[in-house]
Every structure is written in C-alpha cells, then in structure tokens.
PDB file of C-alpha atoms in Angstrom:
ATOM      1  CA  UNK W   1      -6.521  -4.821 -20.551  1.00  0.00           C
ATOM      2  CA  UNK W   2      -7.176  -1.330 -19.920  1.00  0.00           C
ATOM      3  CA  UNK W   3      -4.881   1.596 -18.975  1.00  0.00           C
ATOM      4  CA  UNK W   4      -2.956   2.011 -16.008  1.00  0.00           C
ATOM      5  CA  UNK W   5      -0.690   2.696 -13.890  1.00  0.00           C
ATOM      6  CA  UNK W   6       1.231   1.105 -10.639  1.00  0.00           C
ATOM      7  CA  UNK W   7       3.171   1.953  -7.766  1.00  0.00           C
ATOM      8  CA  UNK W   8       6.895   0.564  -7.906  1.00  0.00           C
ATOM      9  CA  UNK W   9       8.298   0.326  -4.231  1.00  0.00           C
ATOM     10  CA  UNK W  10      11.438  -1.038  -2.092  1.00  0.00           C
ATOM     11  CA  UNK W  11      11.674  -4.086  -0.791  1.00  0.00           C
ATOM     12  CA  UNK W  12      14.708  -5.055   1.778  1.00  0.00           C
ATOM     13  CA  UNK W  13      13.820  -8.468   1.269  1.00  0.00           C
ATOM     14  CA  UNK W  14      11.733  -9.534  -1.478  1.00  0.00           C
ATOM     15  CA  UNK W  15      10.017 -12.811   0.346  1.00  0.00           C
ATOM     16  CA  UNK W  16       9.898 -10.876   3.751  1.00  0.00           C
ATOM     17  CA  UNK W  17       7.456  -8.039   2.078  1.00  0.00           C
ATOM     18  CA  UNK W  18       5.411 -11.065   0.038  1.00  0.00           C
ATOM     19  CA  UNK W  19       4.468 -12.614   3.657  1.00  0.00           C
ATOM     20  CA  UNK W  20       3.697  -8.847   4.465  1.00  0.00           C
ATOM     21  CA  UNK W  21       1.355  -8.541   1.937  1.00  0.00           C
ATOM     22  CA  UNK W  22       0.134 -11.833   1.668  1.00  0.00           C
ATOM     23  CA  UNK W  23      -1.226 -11.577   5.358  1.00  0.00           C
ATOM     24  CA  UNK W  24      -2.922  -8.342   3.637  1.00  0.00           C
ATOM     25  CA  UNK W  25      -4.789 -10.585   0.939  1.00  0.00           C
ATOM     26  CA  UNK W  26      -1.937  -9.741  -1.582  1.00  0.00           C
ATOM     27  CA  UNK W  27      -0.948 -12.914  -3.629  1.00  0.00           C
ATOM     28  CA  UNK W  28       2.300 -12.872  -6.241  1.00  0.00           C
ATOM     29  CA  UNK W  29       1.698 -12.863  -9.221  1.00  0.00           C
ATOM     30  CA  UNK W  30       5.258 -12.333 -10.110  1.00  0.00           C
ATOM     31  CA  UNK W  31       8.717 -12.759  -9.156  1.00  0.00           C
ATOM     32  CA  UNK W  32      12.558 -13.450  -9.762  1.00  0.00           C
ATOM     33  CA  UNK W  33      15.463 -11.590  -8.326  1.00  0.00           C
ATOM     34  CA  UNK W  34      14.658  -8.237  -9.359  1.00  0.00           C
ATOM     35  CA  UNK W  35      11.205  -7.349  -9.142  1.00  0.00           C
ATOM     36  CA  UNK W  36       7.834  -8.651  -7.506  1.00  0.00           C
ATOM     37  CA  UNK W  37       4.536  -8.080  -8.315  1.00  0.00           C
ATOM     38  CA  UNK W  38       1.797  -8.780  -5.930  1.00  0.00           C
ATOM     39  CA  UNK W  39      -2.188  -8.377  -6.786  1.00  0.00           C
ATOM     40  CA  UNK W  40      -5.074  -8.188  -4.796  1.00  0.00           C
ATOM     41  CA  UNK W  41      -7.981  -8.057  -6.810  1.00  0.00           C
ATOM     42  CA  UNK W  42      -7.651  -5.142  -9.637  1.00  0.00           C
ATOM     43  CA  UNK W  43      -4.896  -3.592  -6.866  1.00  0.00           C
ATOM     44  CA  UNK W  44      -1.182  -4.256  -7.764  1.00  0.00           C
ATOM     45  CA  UNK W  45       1.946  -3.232  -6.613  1.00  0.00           C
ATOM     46  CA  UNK W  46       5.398  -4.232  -7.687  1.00  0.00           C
ATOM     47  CA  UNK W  47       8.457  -4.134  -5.643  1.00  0.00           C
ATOM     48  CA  UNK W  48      12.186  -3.873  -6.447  1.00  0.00           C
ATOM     49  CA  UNK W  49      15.139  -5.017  -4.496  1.00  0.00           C
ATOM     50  CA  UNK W  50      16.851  -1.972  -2.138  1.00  0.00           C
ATOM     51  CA  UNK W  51      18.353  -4.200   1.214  1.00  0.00           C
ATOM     52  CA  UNK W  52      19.641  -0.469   1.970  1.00  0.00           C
ATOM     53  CA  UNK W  53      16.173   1.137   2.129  1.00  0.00           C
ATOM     54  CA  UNK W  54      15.699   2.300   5.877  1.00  0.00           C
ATOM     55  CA  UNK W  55      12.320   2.073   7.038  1.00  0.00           C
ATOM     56  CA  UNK W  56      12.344   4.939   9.196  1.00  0.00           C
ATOM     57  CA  UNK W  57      13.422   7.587   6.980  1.00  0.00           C
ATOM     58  CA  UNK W  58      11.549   6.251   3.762  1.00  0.00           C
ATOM     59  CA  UNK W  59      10.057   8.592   1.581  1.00  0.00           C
ATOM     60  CA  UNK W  60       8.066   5.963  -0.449  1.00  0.00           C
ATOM     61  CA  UNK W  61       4.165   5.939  -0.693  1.00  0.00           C
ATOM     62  CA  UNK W  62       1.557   5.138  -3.173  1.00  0.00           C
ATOM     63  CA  UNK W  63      -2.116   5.947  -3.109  1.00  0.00           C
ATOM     64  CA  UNK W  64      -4.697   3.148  -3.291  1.00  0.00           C
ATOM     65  CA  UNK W  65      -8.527   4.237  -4.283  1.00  0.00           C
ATOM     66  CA  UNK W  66     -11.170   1.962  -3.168  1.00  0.00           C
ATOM     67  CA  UNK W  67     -14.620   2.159  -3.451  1.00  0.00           C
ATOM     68  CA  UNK W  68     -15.306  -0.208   0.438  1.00  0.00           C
ATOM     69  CA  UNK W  69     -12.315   1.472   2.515  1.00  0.00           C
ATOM     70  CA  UNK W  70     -14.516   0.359   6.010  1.00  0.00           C
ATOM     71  CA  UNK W  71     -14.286  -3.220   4.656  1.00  0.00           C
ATOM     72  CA  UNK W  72     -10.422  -2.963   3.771  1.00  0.00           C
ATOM     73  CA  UNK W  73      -9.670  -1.596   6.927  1.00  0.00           C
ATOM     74  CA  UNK W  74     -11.472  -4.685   8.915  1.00  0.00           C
ATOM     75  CA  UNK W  75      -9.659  -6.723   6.930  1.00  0.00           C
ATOM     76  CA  UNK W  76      -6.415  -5.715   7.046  1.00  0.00           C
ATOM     77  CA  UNK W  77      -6.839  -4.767  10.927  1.00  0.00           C
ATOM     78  CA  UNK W  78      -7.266  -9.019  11.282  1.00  0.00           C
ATOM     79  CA  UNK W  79      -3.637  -8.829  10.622  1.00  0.00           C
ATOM     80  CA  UNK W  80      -2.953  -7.409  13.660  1.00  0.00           C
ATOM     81  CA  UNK W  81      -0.356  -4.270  12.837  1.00  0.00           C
ATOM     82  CA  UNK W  82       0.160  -1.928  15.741  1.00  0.00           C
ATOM     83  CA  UNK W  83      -1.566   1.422  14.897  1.00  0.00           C
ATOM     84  CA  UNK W  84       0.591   3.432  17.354  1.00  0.00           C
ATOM     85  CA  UNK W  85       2.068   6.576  15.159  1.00  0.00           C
ATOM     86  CA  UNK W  86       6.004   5.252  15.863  1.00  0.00           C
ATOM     87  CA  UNK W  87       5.774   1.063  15.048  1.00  0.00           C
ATOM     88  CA  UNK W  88       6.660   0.270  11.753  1.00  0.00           C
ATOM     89  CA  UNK W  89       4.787  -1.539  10.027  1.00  0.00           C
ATOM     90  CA  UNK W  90       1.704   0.109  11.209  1.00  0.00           C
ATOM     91  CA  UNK W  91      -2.083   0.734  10.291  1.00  0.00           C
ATOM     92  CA  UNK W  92      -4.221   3.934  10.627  1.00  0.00           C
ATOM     93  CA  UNK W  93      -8.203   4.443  11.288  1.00  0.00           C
ATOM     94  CA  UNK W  94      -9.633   6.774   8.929  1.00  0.00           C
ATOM     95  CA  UNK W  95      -8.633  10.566   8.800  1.00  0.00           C
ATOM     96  CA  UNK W  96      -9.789  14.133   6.289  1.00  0.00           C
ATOM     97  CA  UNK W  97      -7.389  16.352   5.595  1.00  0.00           C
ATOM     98  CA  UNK W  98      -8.702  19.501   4.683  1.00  0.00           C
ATOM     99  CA  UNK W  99     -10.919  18.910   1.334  1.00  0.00           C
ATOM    100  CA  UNK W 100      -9.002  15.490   0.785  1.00  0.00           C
ATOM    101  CA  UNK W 101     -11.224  12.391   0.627  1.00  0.00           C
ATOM    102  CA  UNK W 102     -11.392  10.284   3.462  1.00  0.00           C
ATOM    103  CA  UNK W 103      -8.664   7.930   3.823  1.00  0.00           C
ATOM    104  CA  UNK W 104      -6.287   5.580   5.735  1.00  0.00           C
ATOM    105  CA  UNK W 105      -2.869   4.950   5.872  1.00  0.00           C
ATOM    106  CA  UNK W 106      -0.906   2.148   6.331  1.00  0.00           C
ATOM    107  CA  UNK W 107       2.728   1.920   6.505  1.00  0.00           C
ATOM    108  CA  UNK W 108       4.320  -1.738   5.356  1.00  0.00           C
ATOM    109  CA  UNK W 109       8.288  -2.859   6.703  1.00  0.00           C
ATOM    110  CA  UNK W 110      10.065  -1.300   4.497  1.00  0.00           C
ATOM    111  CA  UNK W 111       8.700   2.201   5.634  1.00  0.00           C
ATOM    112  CA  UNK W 112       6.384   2.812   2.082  1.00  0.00           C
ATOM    113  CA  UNK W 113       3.313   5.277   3.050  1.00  0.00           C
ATOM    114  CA  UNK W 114      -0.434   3.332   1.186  1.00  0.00           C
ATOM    115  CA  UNK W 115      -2.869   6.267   1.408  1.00  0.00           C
ATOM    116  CA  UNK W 116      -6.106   4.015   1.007  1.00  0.00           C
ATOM    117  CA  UNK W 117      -8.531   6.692  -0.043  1.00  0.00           C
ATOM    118  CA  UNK W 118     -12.214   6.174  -0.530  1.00  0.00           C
ATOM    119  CA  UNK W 119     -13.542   6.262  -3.571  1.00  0.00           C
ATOM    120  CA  UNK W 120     -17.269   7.796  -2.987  1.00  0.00           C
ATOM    121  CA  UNK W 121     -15.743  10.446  -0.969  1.00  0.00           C
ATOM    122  CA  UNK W 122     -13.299  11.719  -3.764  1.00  0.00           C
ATOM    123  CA  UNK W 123     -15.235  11.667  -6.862  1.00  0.00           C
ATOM    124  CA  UNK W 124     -13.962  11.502 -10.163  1.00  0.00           C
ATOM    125  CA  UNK W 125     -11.654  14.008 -11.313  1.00  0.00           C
ATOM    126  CA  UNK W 126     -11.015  14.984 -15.019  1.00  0.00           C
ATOM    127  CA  UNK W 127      -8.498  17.047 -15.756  1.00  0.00           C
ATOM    128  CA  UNK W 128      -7.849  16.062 -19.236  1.00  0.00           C
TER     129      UNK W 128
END
C-alpha cells in the first residue's frame, strides 16, 4: 500500500455519522467504540467519538481531491442535503477562491468542513 495520509474527525454518534456517510457512498470498513473508518473508493476518513462536539461552532474540515468533482457532486446531491448557507448538514455547488482550484464544500452533522477540490484544476504540487 502506498503512502498516505487521512483526515481524523468527530463523531457525536458513531452509527448516526456511518448512515451519514453511507447515504454518501461511504461504506465501514472499520469500527468498535473508539474509532470508525469509512471508505469510498481510495477516499477514507476515520472518525473518533466527541458526543460534546457542537456542530455549529466546529472547526473541523478535511480536504478531499478528486479528479470527477461534477460527478461527486450529482451524486451526493441524490442525497438530498439542504444547500442553504445556515442547515447543517449541508452541500455546496462549486466555488474559486482567488487562485484556489475549483471546489465544493460540504458540511456533514457533526459540523466537519470536506473541501472537495478538483483535481485537473489544481495540478500537482511538489514542494519537496
């Protein structure tokens, strides 16, 4: 398996956020009473217990790169989240920021920020 790297975020409720994410296309691939991992293809997140975390003040967010963001965005629009800048959970269209890539964002019930950034629009950065 080759390097990497994943984004560890709070979960109130453990089997609350795996229906979440399994409406998403996310399936587990692992969990017992302190962590979760879910996968969707090569993308994986894993999720640790905080029943404290409040959605509306969370500062957690990850950034997902993808090389098809129009077809991840259909898909995950099926689900049906609101996309009014308030509603939590809640799913953006696409936005630029300045010289950022284009992206989307999506924010799940616990409050955590996924940047879903497209791939062909940010190139390949080496800074090593």
């Amino acid at each position: 398996m080759a390097d990497r790297i994943t984004a560890n975020l709070p979960a109130r409720d453990l089997a609350a956020t795996s229906a979440f994410y399994g409406a998403l296309g996310f399936r587990e691939d692992f969990r017992d009473e302190g962590w979760m991992i879910l996968k969707r293809g090569p993308l994986v997140l894993e999720f640790f217990p905080h029943p404290g975390c409040d959605p509306k003040s969370s500062w957690f967010s990850a950034c997902i790169r993808v090389d098809d963001p129009d077809a991840l965005l259909a898909e995950w629009r099926a689900a049906g989240l609101p996309s009014d800048h308030k509603s939590i959970p809640r799913l953006t269209g696409f936005f630029k920021q300045g010289a950022a890539p284009r992206m989307f964002a999506m924010v799940d019930e616990n409050g955590s920020l996924l940047r879903v950034i497209d791939n062909r629009d940010a190139g390949e950065r080496d800074d090593g």
